PDB file of C-alpha atoms and ligand atoms in Angstrom:
ATOM      1  CA  MET A   1     149.736  91.701 298.954  1.00 84.00           C
ATOM      2  CA  ARG A   2     149.985  90.455 295.350  1.00 91.00           C
ATOM      3  CA  MET A   3     148.913  92.385 292.282  1.00 93.00           C
ATOM      4  CA  VAL A   4     145.408  91.229 291.432  1.00 96.00           C
ATOM      5  CA  GLY A   5     144.520  90.950 287.636  1.00 96.00           C
ATOM      6  CA  THR A   6     141.802  93.021 286.007  1.00 97.00           C
ATOM      7  CA  GLY A   7     138.778  90.792 285.566  1.00 97.00           C
ATOM      8  CA  GLU A   8     140.476  87.937 287.415  1.00 97.00           C
ATOM      9  CA  PHE A   9     137.058  87.182 289.128  1.00 98.00           C
ATOM     10  CA  GLU A  10     134.773  88.674 286.531  1.00 97.00           C
ATOM     11  CA  GLY A  11     131.573  89.971 288.013  1.00 97.00           C
ATOM     12  CA  GLY A  12     132.676  90.539 291.576  1.00 98.00           C
ATOM     13  CA  SER A  13     135.392  89.648 294.146  1.00 98.00           C
ATOM     14  CA  VAL A  14     135.889  89.122 297.940  1.00 98.00           C
ATOM     15  CA  PHE A  15     138.933  89.801 300.061  1.00 98.00           C
ATOM     16  CA  ILE A  16     139.359  87.189 302.720  1.00 98.00           C
ATOM     17  CA  ASP A  17     142.395  85.827 304.543  1.00 95.00           C
ATOM     18  CA  GLY A  18     144.719  88.366 302.910  1.00 96.00           C
ATOM     19  CA  ASP A  19     143.852  87.649 299.243  1.00 98.00           C
ATOM     20  CA  TRP A  20     141.325  88.349 296.482  1.00 98.00           C
ATOM     21  CA  LYS A  21     138.971  85.324 295.617  1.00 98.00           C
ATOM     22  CA  PRO A  22     135.856  84.680 293.648  1.00 98.00           C
ATOM     23  CA  LEU A  23     132.574  85.624 295.321  1.00 98.00           C
ATOM     24  CA  SER A  24     131.736  81.966 296.006  1.00 98.00           C
ATOM     25  CA  GLU A  25     134.575  82.144 298.626  1.00 97.00           C
ATOM     26  CA  GLY A  26     132.631  84.756 300.506  1.00 97.00           C
ATOM     27  CA  LYS A  27     131.954  82.693 303.642  1.00 96.00           C
ATOM     28  CA  VAL A  28     132.341  83.127 307.352  1.00 94.00           C
ATOM     29  CA  SER A  29     132.534  80.832 310.356  1.00 96.00           C
ATOM     30  CA  LEU A  30     129.217  79.846 312.016  1.00 96.00           C
ATOM     31  CA  PHE A  31     131.073  80.691 315.246  1.00 96.00           C
ATOM     32  CA  ASP A  32     132.100  84.255 314.382  1.00 97.00           C
ATOM     33  CA  TRP A  33     130.364  86.617 316.724  1.00 97.00           C
ATOM     34  CA  GLY A  34     129.773  88.820 313.621  1.00 97.00           C
ATOM     35  CA  PHE A  35     127.167  86.236 312.881  1.00 96.00           C
ATOM     36  CA  THR A  36     125.986  84.942 316.399  1.00 95.00           C
ATOM     37  CA  ARG A  37     125.935  88.496 318.078  1.00 96.00           C
ATOM     38  CA  SER A  38     125.754  90.882 315.136  1.00 97.00           C
ATOM     39  CA  ASP A  39     129.014  92.080 316.542  1.00 98.00           C
ATOM     40  CA  VAL A  40     130.252  93.682 313.360  1.00 98.00           C
ATOM     41  CA  THR A  41     130.606  96.842 311.650  1.00 98.00           C
ATOM     42  CA  TYR A  42     130.854  97.670 307.965  1.00 98.00           C
ATOM     43  CA  ASP A  43     130.796 100.430 305.335  1.00 98.00           C
ATOM     44  CA  VAL A  44     129.596 100.487 301.688  1.00 98.00           C
ATOM     45  CA  ALA A  45     131.181 102.751 299.091  1.00 98.00           C
ATOM     46  CA  SER A  46     130.192 102.986 295.441  1.00 98.00           C
ATOM     47  CA  VAL A  47     132.156 103.050 292.218  1.00 98.00           C
ATOM     48  CA  TRP A  48     130.472 104.938 289.372  1.00 98.00           C
ATOM     49  CA  HIS A  49     131.862 104.892 285.857  1.00 98.00           C
ATOM     50  CA  GLY A  50     135.248 103.433 286.977  1.00 98.00           C
ATOM     51  CA  ALA A  51     135.803 105.788 290.048  1.00 98.00           C
ATOM     52  CA  PHE A  52     135.052 105.562 293.762  1.00 98.00           C
ATOM     53  CA  PHE A  53     132.824 108.413 295.097  1.00 98.00           C
ATOM     54  CA  ARG A  54     133.908 109.990 298.433  1.00 98.00           C
ATOM     55  CA  LEU A  55     135.913 106.915 299.382  1.00 98.00           C
ATOM     56  CA  ASP A  56     137.827 108.972 302.008  1.00 98.00           C
ATOM     57  CA  ASP A  57     134.695 109.728 303.824  1.00 98.00           C
ATOM     58  CA  HIS A  58     133.665 106.024 303.801  1.00 98.00           C
ATOM     59  CA  LEU A  59     137.094 105.082 305.158  1.00 98.00           C
ATOM     60  CA  ASP A  60     136.882 107.847 307.913  1.00 98.00           C
ATOM     61  CA  ARG A  61     133.578 106.390 308.971  1.00 98.00           C
ATOM     62  CA  PHE A  62     134.754 102.779 308.966  1.00 98.00           C
ATOM     63  CA  PHE A  63     137.806 103.457 310.904  1.00 98.00           C
ATOM     64  CA  SER A  64     135.816 105.516 313.436  1.00 98.00           C
ATOM     65  CA  SER A  65     133.305 102.662 313.762  1.00 98.00           C
ATOM     66  CA  LEU A  66     136.172 100.233 314.469  1.00 98.00           C
ATOM     67  CA  ASP A  67     137.501 102.453 317.164  1.00 98.00           C
ATOM     68  CA  LYS A  68     134.069 102.745 318.792  1.00 98.00           C
ATOM     69  CA  LEU A  69     133.582  99.004 318.792  1.00 98.00           C
ATOM     70  CA  ARG A  70     137.231  98.460 320.065  1.00 98.00           C
ATOM     71  CA  MET A  71     138.035  96.394 316.928  1.00 98.00           C
ATOM     72  CA  LYS A  72     141.423  96.280 315.308  1.00 98.00           C
ATOM     73  CA  ILE A  73     142.360  95.172 311.762  1.00 98.00           C
ATOM     74  CA  PRO A  74     145.794  94.259 310.457  1.00 97.00           C
ATOM     75  CA  TYR A  75     145.525  96.789 307.619  1.00 98.00           C
ATOM     76  CA  SER A  76     146.207 100.445 307.468  1.00 98.00           C
ATOM     77  CA  ARG A  77     143.818 102.923 305.855  1.00 98.00           C
ATOM     78  CA  ALA A  78     146.062 103.019 302.697  1.00 98.00           C
ATOM     79  CA  GLU A  79     145.919  99.165 302.557  1.00 98.00           C
ATOM     80  CA  VAL A  80     142.159  99.033 302.947  1.00 98.00           C
ATOM     81  CA  ARG A  81     141.882 101.395 300.036  1.00 98.00           C
ATOM     82  CA  GLN A  82     144.260  99.212 297.954  1.00 98.00           C
ATOM     83  CA  ILE A  83     142.112  96.082 299.006  1.00 98.00           C
ATOM     84  CA  LEU A  84     138.880  97.840 297.818  1.00 98.00           C
ATOM     85  CA  HIS A  85     140.434  98.965 294.610  1.00 98.00           C
ATOM     86  CA  GLY A  86     141.586  95.346 294.066  1.00 98.00           C
ATOM     87  CA  CYS A  87     138.132  93.949 294.607  1.00 98.00           C
ATOM     88  CA  VAL A  88     136.612  96.261 291.906  1.00 98.00           C
ATOM     89  CA  LYS A  89     139.602  95.557 289.618  1.00 98.00           C
ATOM     90  CA  ALA A  90     139.369  91.767 289.961  1.00 98.00           C
ATOM     91  CA  GLY A  91     135.614  91.988 289.544  1.00 98.00           C
ATOM     92  CA  GLY A  92     136.043  94.038 286.274  1.00 98.00           C
ATOM     93  CA  LEU A  93     133.398  96.327 287.525  1.00 98.00           C
ATOM     94  CA  GLN A  94     132.679  99.822 286.232  1.00 98.00           C
ATOM     95  CA  ASP A  95     129.616 100.508 288.494  1.00 98.00           C
ATOM     96  CA  ALA A  96     130.099  98.687 291.921  1.00 98.00           C
ATOM     97  CA  TYR A  97     128.770  98.193 295.504  1.00 98.00           C
ATOM     98  CA  VAL A  98     131.935  97.868 297.576  1.00 98.00           C
ATOM     99  CA  ALA A  99     131.655  96.698 301.195  1.00 98.00           C
ATOM    100  CA  MET A 100     134.321  96.492 303.819  1.00 98.00           C
ATOM    101  CA  LEU A 101     133.536  94.860 307.165  1.00 98.00           C
ATOM    102  CA  CYS A 102     135.050  93.727 310.401  1.00 98.00           C
ATOM    103  CA  THR A 103     133.533  91.012 312.659  1.00 98.00           C
ATOM    104  CA  ARG A 104     134.581  90.418 316.346  1.00 98.00           C
ATOM    105  CA  GLY A 105     135.812  86.971 315.133  1.00 98.00           C
ATOM    106  CA  VAL A 106     135.717  83.496 316.796  1.00 96.00           C
ATOM    107  CA  PRO A 107     136.670  83.376 320.449  1.00 93.00           C
ATOM    108  CA  PRO A 108     138.394  80.271 321.798  1.00 95.00           C
ATOM    109  CA  ARG A 109     135.883  77.412 322.218  1.00 94.00           C
ATOM    110  CA  GLY A 110     133.524  78.157 325.049  1.00 91.00           C
ATOM    111  CA  ALA A 111     134.903  81.534 325.802  1.00 94.00           C
ATOM    112  CA  ARG A 112     132.542  84.473 326.355  1.00 93.00           C
ATOM    113  CA  ASP A 113     135.070  87.176 326.571  1.00 96.00           C
ATOM    114  CA  PRO A 114     135.048  89.300 323.372  1.00 96.00           C
ATOM    115  CA  ARG A 115     138.739  90.373 324.073  1.00 96.00           C
ATOM    116  CA  LEU A 116     139.737  86.879 323.249  1.00 97.00           C
ATOM    117  CA  ALA A 117     138.518  86.917 319.754  1.00 97.00           C
ATOM    118  CA  THR A 118     140.710  88.002 316.833  1.00 97.00           C
ATOM    119  CA  ASN A 119     138.795  90.461 314.673  1.00 98.00           C
ATOM    120  CA  ARG A 120     138.396  89.582 311.092  1.00 98.00           C
ATOM    121  CA  PHE A 121     138.399  91.973 308.113  1.00 98.00           C
ATOM    122  CA  TYR A 122     136.591  91.236 304.831  1.00 98.00           C
ATOM    123  CA  ALA A 123     135.817  93.196 301.740  1.00 98.00           C
ATOM    124  CA  TYR A 124     134.013  92.564 298.489  1.00 98.00           C
ATOM    125  CA  ALA A 125     132.716  94.357 295.408  1.00 98.00           C
ATOM    126  CA  LEU A 126     129.552  93.385 293.503  1.00 98.00           C
ATOM    127  CA  PRO A 127     127.779  95.067 290.621  1.00 98.00           C
ATOM    128  CA  PHE A 128     126.146  98.313 291.752  1.00 98.00           C
ATOM    129  CA  VAL A 129     123.078  97.745 293.950  1.00 97.00           C
ATOM    130  CA  TRP A 130     120.240 100.294 293.828  1.00 97.00           C
ATOM    131  CA  ILE A 131     117.909 100.952 296.834  1.00 95.00           C
ATOM    132  CA  ALA A 132     115.332 101.334 293.965  1.00 94.00           C
ATOM    133  CA  PRO A 133     116.256 100.714 290.326  1.00 92.00           C
ATOM    134  CA  PRO A 134     115.887 103.734 287.842  1.00 92.00           C
ATOM    135  CA  GLU A 135     112.652 102.143 286.410  1.00 93.00           C
ATOM    136  CA  LYS A 136     111.154 102.012 289.848  1.00 93.00           C
ATOM    137  CA  GLN A 137     112.174 105.535 290.583  1.00 92.00           C
ATOM    138  CA  ALA A 138     110.598 106.791 287.380  1.00 89.00           C
ATOM    139  CA  GLN A 139     107.375 104.827 288.269  1.00 89.00           C
ATOM    140  CA  GLY A 140     107.482 106.414 291.738  1.00 91.00           C
ATOM    141  CA  ILE A 141     108.652 104.817 294.957  1.00 97.00           C
ATOM    142  CA  ASP A 142     105.913 104.337 297.617  1.00 98.00           C
ATOM    143  CA  LEU A 143     107.189 104.758 301.119  1.00 98.00           C
ATOM    144  CA  HIS A 144     105.474 103.094 303.994  1.00 98.00           C
ATOM    145  CA  VAL A 145     105.944 105.081 307.305  1.00 98.00           C
ATOM    146  CA  SER A 146     106.084 102.170 309.850  1.00 97.00           C
ATOM    147  CA  GLY A 147     105.016 102.568 313.429  1.00 95.00           C
ATOM    148  CA  ARG A 148     108.016 100.375 314.440  1.00 97.00           C
ATOM    149  CA  LEU A 149     110.653 101.986 316.522  1.00 98.00           C
ATOM    150  CA  ARG A 150     114.295 102.114 315.246  1.00 97.00           C
ATOM    151  CA  ILE A 151     116.519 100.491 317.948  1.00 97.00           C
ATOM    152  CA  ALA A 152     117.286 103.343 320.407  1.00 97.00           C
ATOM    153  CA  PRO A 153     120.498 105.274 319.767  1.00 97.00           C
ATOM    154  CA  GLU A 154     121.280 104.976 323.481  1.00 96.00           C
ATOM    155  CA  SER A 155     121.328 101.143 323.020  1.00 96.00           C
ATOM    156  CA  VAL A 156     123.183 100.912 319.663  1.00 97.00           C
ATOM    157  CA  ASP A 157     125.021 103.969 318.445  1.00 97.00           C
ATOM    158  CA  PRO A 158     123.619 104.443 314.883  1.00 97.00           C
ATOM    159  CA  THR A 159     126.709 106.396 313.811  1.00 97.00           C
ATOM    160  CA  ILE A 160     128.469 102.985 313.887  1.00 98.00           C
ATOM    161  CA  LYS A 161     127.227 101.422 310.690  1.00 98.00           C
ATOM    162  CA  ASN A 162     125.870  98.088 312.030  1.00 97.00           C
ATOM    163  CA  TYR A 163     123.858  94.937 311.206  1.00 96.00           C
ATOM    164  CA  HIS A 164     121.012  95.473 313.720  1.00 96.00           C
ATOM    165  CA  TRP A 165     118.425  95.490 311.078  1.00 97.00           C
ATOM    166  CA  ILE A 166     115.591  93.351 312.449  1.00 97.00           C
ATOM    167  CA  ASP A 167     113.485  96.548 312.912  1.00 98.00           C
ATOM    168  CA  LEU A 168     114.153  97.773 309.463  1.00 98.00           C
ATOM    169  CA  VAL A 169     113.630  94.294 307.839  1.00 98.00           C
ATOM    170  CA  LEU A 170     110.193  93.819 309.673  1.00 98.00           C
ATOM    171  CA  SER A 171     109.208  97.227 308.525  1.00 98.00           C
ATOM    172  CA  LEU A 172     109.948  96.154 304.992  1.00 98.00           C
ATOM    173  CA  PHE A 173     107.519  93.212 305.418  1.00 98.00           C
ATOM    174  CA  ASP A 174     104.947  95.697 306.669  1.00 97.00           C
ATOM    175  CA  ALA A 175     105.518  97.833 303.478  1.00 98.00           C
ATOM    176  CA  TYR A 176     105.087  94.810 301.169  1.00 98.00           C
ATOM    177  CA  ASP A 177     102.037  93.726 302.954  1.00 98.00           C
ATOM    178  CA  ARG A 178     100.525  97.186 302.082  1.00 97.00           C
ATOM    179  CA  GLY A 179     101.763  97.157 298.631  1.00 97.00           C
ATOM    180  CA  ALA A 180     104.395  99.730 299.342  1.00 98.00           C
ATOM    181  CA  ASP A 181     107.965  99.528 297.933  1.00 98.00           C
ATOM    182  CA  THR A 182     110.047 100.342 301.064  1.00 98.00           C
ATOM    183  CA  SER A 183     109.674 101.793 304.617  1.00 98.00           C
ATOM    184  CA  CYS A 184     111.100 103.986 307.096  1.00 98.00           C
ATOM    185  CA  VAL A 185     110.829 103.582 310.968  1.00 98.00           C
ATOM    186  CA  VAL A 186     110.442 106.211 313.798  1.00 98.00           C
ATOM    187  CA  ASP A 187     111.895 106.965 317.193  1.00 98.00           C
ATOM    188  CA  ALA A 188     110.084 106.770 320.592  1.00 96.00           C
ATOM    189  CA  GLN A 189     108.823 110.319 320.039  1.00 97.00           C
ATOM    190  CA  GLY A 190     107.252 109.550 316.682  1.00 98.00           C
ATOM    191  CA  ASN A 191     109.937 111.244 314.757  1.00 98.00           C
ATOM    192  CA  VAL A 192     111.270 109.866 311.440  1.00 98.00           C
ATOM    193  CA  ALA A 193     114.371 107.721 311.896  1.00 98.00           C
ATOM    194  CA  GLU A 194     115.742 106.137 308.798  1.00 98.00           C
ATOM    195  CA  GLY A 195     114.931 103.292 306.367  1.00 98.00           C
ATOM    196  CA  PRO A 196     116.686 100.021 305.299  1.00 98.00           C
ATOM    197  CA  GLY A 197     119.808 101.521 303.764  1.00 98.00           C
ATOM    198  CA  PHE A 198     118.840 105.192 303.584  1.00 98.00           C
ATOM    199  CA  ASN A 199     118.271 108.626 305.340  1.00 98.00           C
ATOM    200  CA  VAL A 200     114.956 110.468 304.910  1.00 98.00           C
ATOM    201  CA  PHE A 201     114.426 114.060 303.706  1.00 98.00           C
ATOM    202  CA  MET A 202     111.227 116.144 303.359  1.00 98.00           C
ATOM    203  CA  VAL A 203     110.667 119.513 301.799  1.00 98.00           C
ATOM    204  CA  LYS A 204     107.930 121.944 302.858  1.00 97.00           C
ATOM    205  CA  GLY A 205     107.676 125.684 301.790  1.00 97.00           C
ATOM    206  CA  GLY A 206     111.183 125.527 300.154  1.00 97.00           C
ATOM    207  CA  VAL A 207     112.883 124.261 303.372  1.00 98.00           C
ATOM    208  CA  VAL A 208     114.606 120.850 303.359  1.00 98.00           C
ATOM    209  CA  ARG A 209     114.442 119.052 306.683  1.00 98.00           C
ATOM    210  CA  THR A 210     116.098 115.806 307.904  1.00 98.00           C
ATOM    211  CA  PRO A 211     116.482 114.113 311.288  1.00 98.00           C
ATOM    212  CA  ASP A 212     119.310 115.375 313.441  1.00 98.00           C
ATOM    213  CA  ARG A 213     119.806 112.200 315.610  1.00 96.00           C
ATOM    214  CA  GLY A 214     119.124 108.505 315.892  1.00 96.00           C
ATOM    215  CA  VAL A 215     120.416 107.864 312.448  1.00 98.00           C
ATOM    216  CA  LEU A 216     123.439 106.741 310.520  1.00 98.00           C
ATOM    217  CA  GLU A 217     125.198 109.899 309.428  1.00 98.00           C
ATOM    218  CA  GLY A 218     125.064 108.855 305.747  1.00 98.00           C
ATOM    219  CA  ILE A 219     127.663 109.981 303.385  1.00 98.00           C
ATOM    220  CA  SER A 220     124.917 110.694 300.892  1.00 98.00           C
ATOM    221  CA  ARG A 221     123.020 112.555 303.626  1.00 98.00           C
ATOM    222  CA  ARG A 222     126.204 114.574 304.167  1.00 98.00           C
ATOM    223  CA  THR A 223     126.415 115.180 300.322  1.00 98.00           C
ATOM    224  CA  VAL A 224     122.730 116.577 300.355  1.00 98.00           C
ATOM    225  CA  ILE A 225     123.561 118.794 303.297  1.00 98.00           C
ATOM    226  CA  GLU A 226     126.514 120.260 301.560  1.00 98.00           C
ATOM    227  CA  LEU A 227     124.693 120.587 298.330  1.00 98.00           C
ATOM    228  CA  CYS A 228     121.822 122.558 300.034  1.00 98.00           C
ATOM    229  CA  GLY A 229     124.602 124.972 301.192  1.00 98.00           C
ATOM    230  CA  THR A 230     126.174 125.340 297.671  1.00 98.00           C
ATOM    231  CA  LEU A 231     122.841 125.612 295.907  1.00 98.00           C
ATOM    232  CA  GLY A 232     121.529 128.107 298.547  1.00 98.00           C
ATOM    233  CA  ILE A 233     118.594 125.732 299.603  1.00 98.00           C
ATOM    234  CA  ALA A 234     117.230 126.264 303.077  1.00 98.00           C
ATOM    235  CA  LEU A 235     117.897 123.369 305.293  1.00 98.00           C
ATOM    236  CA  ARG A 236     116.915 122.332 308.972  1.00 98.00           C
ATOM    237  CA  ILE A 237     118.558 119.375 310.547  1.00 98.00           C
ATOM    238  CA  GLU A 238     116.020 118.716 313.398  1.00 98.00           C
ATOM    239  CA  PRO A 239     113.447 116.140 314.639  1.00 98.00           C
ATOM    240  CA  VAL A 240     111.018 115.519 311.853  1.00 98.00           C
ATOM    241  CA  PRO A 241     107.610 114.242 313.108  1.00 98.00           C
ATOM    242  CA  ALA A 242     106.645 111.283 310.997  1.00 98.00           C
ATOM    243  CA  THR A 243     103.070 112.803 310.588  1.00 97.00           C
ATOM    244  CA  ASP A 244     104.682 115.760 308.727  1.00 97.00           C
ATOM    245  CA  LEU A 245     105.665 113.551 305.827  1.00 97.00           C
ATOM    246  CA  ALA A 246     102.084 113.061 304.622  1.00 93.00           C
ATOM    247  CA  SER A 247     101.817 116.934 304.091  1.00 94.00           C
ATOM    248  CA  ALA A 248     105.172 117.445 302.665  1.00 97.00           C
ATOM    249  CA  ASP A 249     105.587 119.130 299.189  1.00 97.00           C
ATOM    250  CA  GLU A 250     108.417 116.681 298.467  1.00 97.00           C
ATOM    251  CA  VAL A 251     110.114 113.584 300.154  1.00 98.00           C
ATOM    252  CA  PHE A 252     113.300 112.007 299.166  1.00 98.00           C
ATOM    253  CA  ILE A 253     115.694 109.399 300.565  1.00 98.00           C
ATOM    254  CA  SER A 254     119.528 109.310 300.329  1.00 98.00           C
ATOM    255  CA  SER A 255     121.758 106.450 300.017  1.00 98.00           C
ATOM    256  CA  THR A 256     125.058 105.159 298.557  1.00 98.00           C
ATOM    257  CA  GLY A 257     122.687 102.847 296.648  1.00 97.00           C
ATOM    258  CA  GLY A 258     121.457 105.597 294.206  1.00 97.00           C
ATOM    259  CA  GLY A 259     122.101 108.908 295.827  1.00 98.00           C
ATOM    260  CA  VAL A 260     119.129 111.113 295.945  1.00 98.00           C
ATOM    261  CA  LEU A 261     115.946 108.976 295.274  1.00 97.00           C
ATOM    262  CA  PRO A 262     112.556 110.781 294.991  1.00 97.00           C
ATOM    263  CA  ILE A 263     109.540 109.325 296.875  1.00 97.00           C
ATOM    264  CA  ALA A 264     106.282 109.674 294.911  1.00 97.00           C
ATOM    265  CA  LYS A 265     103.805 108.329 297.583  1.00 97.00           C
ATOM    266  CA  ILE A 266     103.572 108.042 301.328  1.00 97.00           C
ATOM    267  CA  ASP A 267     101.537 104.925 302.187  1.00 97.00           C
ATOM    268  CA  GLY A 268      99.927 104.895 298.780  1.00 97.00           C
ATOM    269  CA  ARG A 269      98.930 108.567 298.722  1.00 96.00           C
ATOM    270  CA  PRO A 270     100.693 110.792 296.046  1.00 96.00           C
ATOM    271  CA  ILE A 271     102.730 113.499 297.773  1.00 94.00           C
ATOM    272  CA  ALA A 272     102.325 116.230 295.192  1.00 85.00           C
ATOM    273  CA  GLU A 273     101.300 116.706 291.652  1.00 80.00           C
ATOM    274  CA  VAL A 274     104.766 117.499 290.420  1.00 82.00           C
ATOM    275  CA  PHE A 275     107.133 114.436 290.594  1.00 89.00           C
ATOM    276  CA  PRO A 276     109.950 114.473 291.110  1.00 93.00           C
ATOM    277  CA  GLY A 277     109.689 117.833 293.112  1.00 95.00           C
ATOM    278  CA  PRO A 278     111.961 120.784 291.791  1.00 97.00           C
ATOM    279  CA  ILE A 279     114.246 120.703 294.889  1.00 98.00           C
ATOM    280  CA  THR A 280     114.594 116.906 294.837  1.00 97.00           C
ATOM    281  CA  LYS A 281     115.500 117.219 291.198  1.00 97.00           C
ATOM    282  CA  ARG A 282     118.050 119.971 291.706  1.00 98.00           C
ATOM    283  CA  LEU A 283     119.724 117.902 294.435  1.00 98.00           C
ATOM    284  CA  GLN A 284     119.599 114.805 292.398  1.00 98.00           C
ATOM    285  CA  ASP A 285     121.164 116.324 289.431  1.00 98.00           C
ATOM    286  CA  ALA A 286     123.759 118.039 291.616  1.00 98.00           C
ATOM    287  CA  TYR A 287     124.579 114.686 293.403  1.00 98.00           C
ATOM    288  CA  TRP A 288     125.471 112.919 290.081  1.00 98.00           C
ATOM    289  CA  ALA A 289     127.329 116.032 288.701  1.00 98.00           C
ATOM    290  CA  LEU A 290     129.530 115.815 291.872  1.00 98.00           C
ATOM    291  CA  HIS A 291     130.752 112.473 290.665  1.00 98.00           C
ATOM    292  CA  ASP A 292     132.981 114.368 288.077  1.00 96.00           C
ATOM    293  CA  ASP A 293     134.513 116.626 290.755  1.00 97.00           C
ATOM    294  CA  PRO A 294     138.147 115.572 291.404  1.00 97.00           C
ATOM    295  CA  ARG A 295     137.843 116.208 295.162  1.00 97.00           C
ATOM    296  CA  PHE A 296     135.453 113.152 295.462  1.00 98.00           C
ATOM    297  CA  ARG A 297     136.698 110.904 292.614  1.00 98.00           C
ATOM    298  CA  ASP A 298     139.223 108.179 293.260  1.00 98.00           C
ATOM    299  CA  PRO A 299     139.617 106.324 289.880  1.00 98.00           C
ATOM    300  CA  VAL A 300     139.905 102.616 290.103  1.00 98.00           C
ATOM    301  CA  GLU A 301     143.428 101.307 289.165  1.00 88.00           C
ATOM    302  CA  TYR A 302     142.355  98.623 286.691  1.00 92.00           C
TER     303      TYR A 302
HETATM  304  C1  LIG B   1     120.509 102.375 308.331  1.00 61.59           C
HETATM  305  C2  LIG B   1     121.124 103.162 307.264  1.00 61.59           C
HETATM  306  N1  LIG B   1     120.865 104.516 307.187  1.00 61.59           N
HETATM  307  C3  LIG B   1     121.381 105.347 306.269  1.00 61.59           C
HETATM  308  C4  LIG B   1     122.190 104.730 305.280  1.00 61.59           C
HETATM  309  C5  LIG B   1     122.622 105.700 304.117  1.00 61.59           C
HETATM  310  O1  LIG B   1     124.087 105.826 304.326  1.00 61.59           O
HETATM  311  P1  LIG B   1     125.049 106.227 303.091  1.00 61.59           P
HETATM  312  O2  LIG B   1     124.529 107.505 302.526  1.00 61.59           O
HETATM  313  O3  LIG B   1     126.331 106.363 303.688  1.00 61.59           O
HETATM  314  O4  LIG B   1     124.923 105.085 302.085  1.00 61.59           O
HETATM  315  C6  LIG B   1     122.436 103.415 305.190  1.00 61.59           C
HETATM  316  C7  LIG B   1     123.318 102.837 304.212  1.00 61.59           C
HETATM  317  O5  LIG B   1     123.512 101.652 304.108  1.00 61.59           O
HETATM  318  C8  LIG B   1     121.985 102.619 306.270  1.00 61.59           C
HETATM  319  O6  LIG B   1     122.353 101.310 306.333  1.00 61.59           O
END
């Protein structure tokens, strides 16, 4: 791989066919099963103030997803790290959304055997993308609890980060129809699952609860779980009935797209008088403070 220049593709860069290119080159074939079958896995890491946060954990999850989908890429873990650094460097970005993905690829014409396709690896970096921007967070995010079921974990393993998002996307339309900002979906038993790009937490009587199954094991969710341990906050990882959200003391969501984000309302009804709630605030502050911890920082080689 060549040395890519800092700011060579100012504003963002893709990595395709073994090289860094401008964002406008970010295209895939119409015949790639990643597109025709959602046969793809991906991961998204963040760069904040010039350093990746928990990149090792994102790489672990990506390589584990590749194994579970029987996909292979022609790059080692160290090379993928170098490619991602290159995307951020080429884009001249200090705060970035950095994606890596692998599609099944294009099988020979007419073939229906996935083993015949050559898997394709792509990566890109864009300016940081928030689940909800700071202004919206301050104003108070209104979460719609949709009756739609998340695709069953027995059908699509949610620990493989995937593009099976139709349930989540339609729940977003439900939310917008009701004047809410975002949504979460439930499982067949009526327990909270997750939302479009985030995990869900509630707090009641000082105890933090988050679903134990049927969700992507978010890296931000893991950060919250670990922080509860270090901050001495009680935590239960267990099924969370969606009906419990309305009577919670606090609700928050977690995502690489913004860390810990407080929820102000459930379906238009304010959750509590104090917003953000004290436990959410502690976790949010601790989440950002961790970005200075050398264990989790991987400074971009600009
Ligand atoms: C469906 C889903 N759940 C949860 C998350 C949160 O995961 P992470 O904290 O690793 O960003 C995401 C992230 O995109 C997601 O797509």
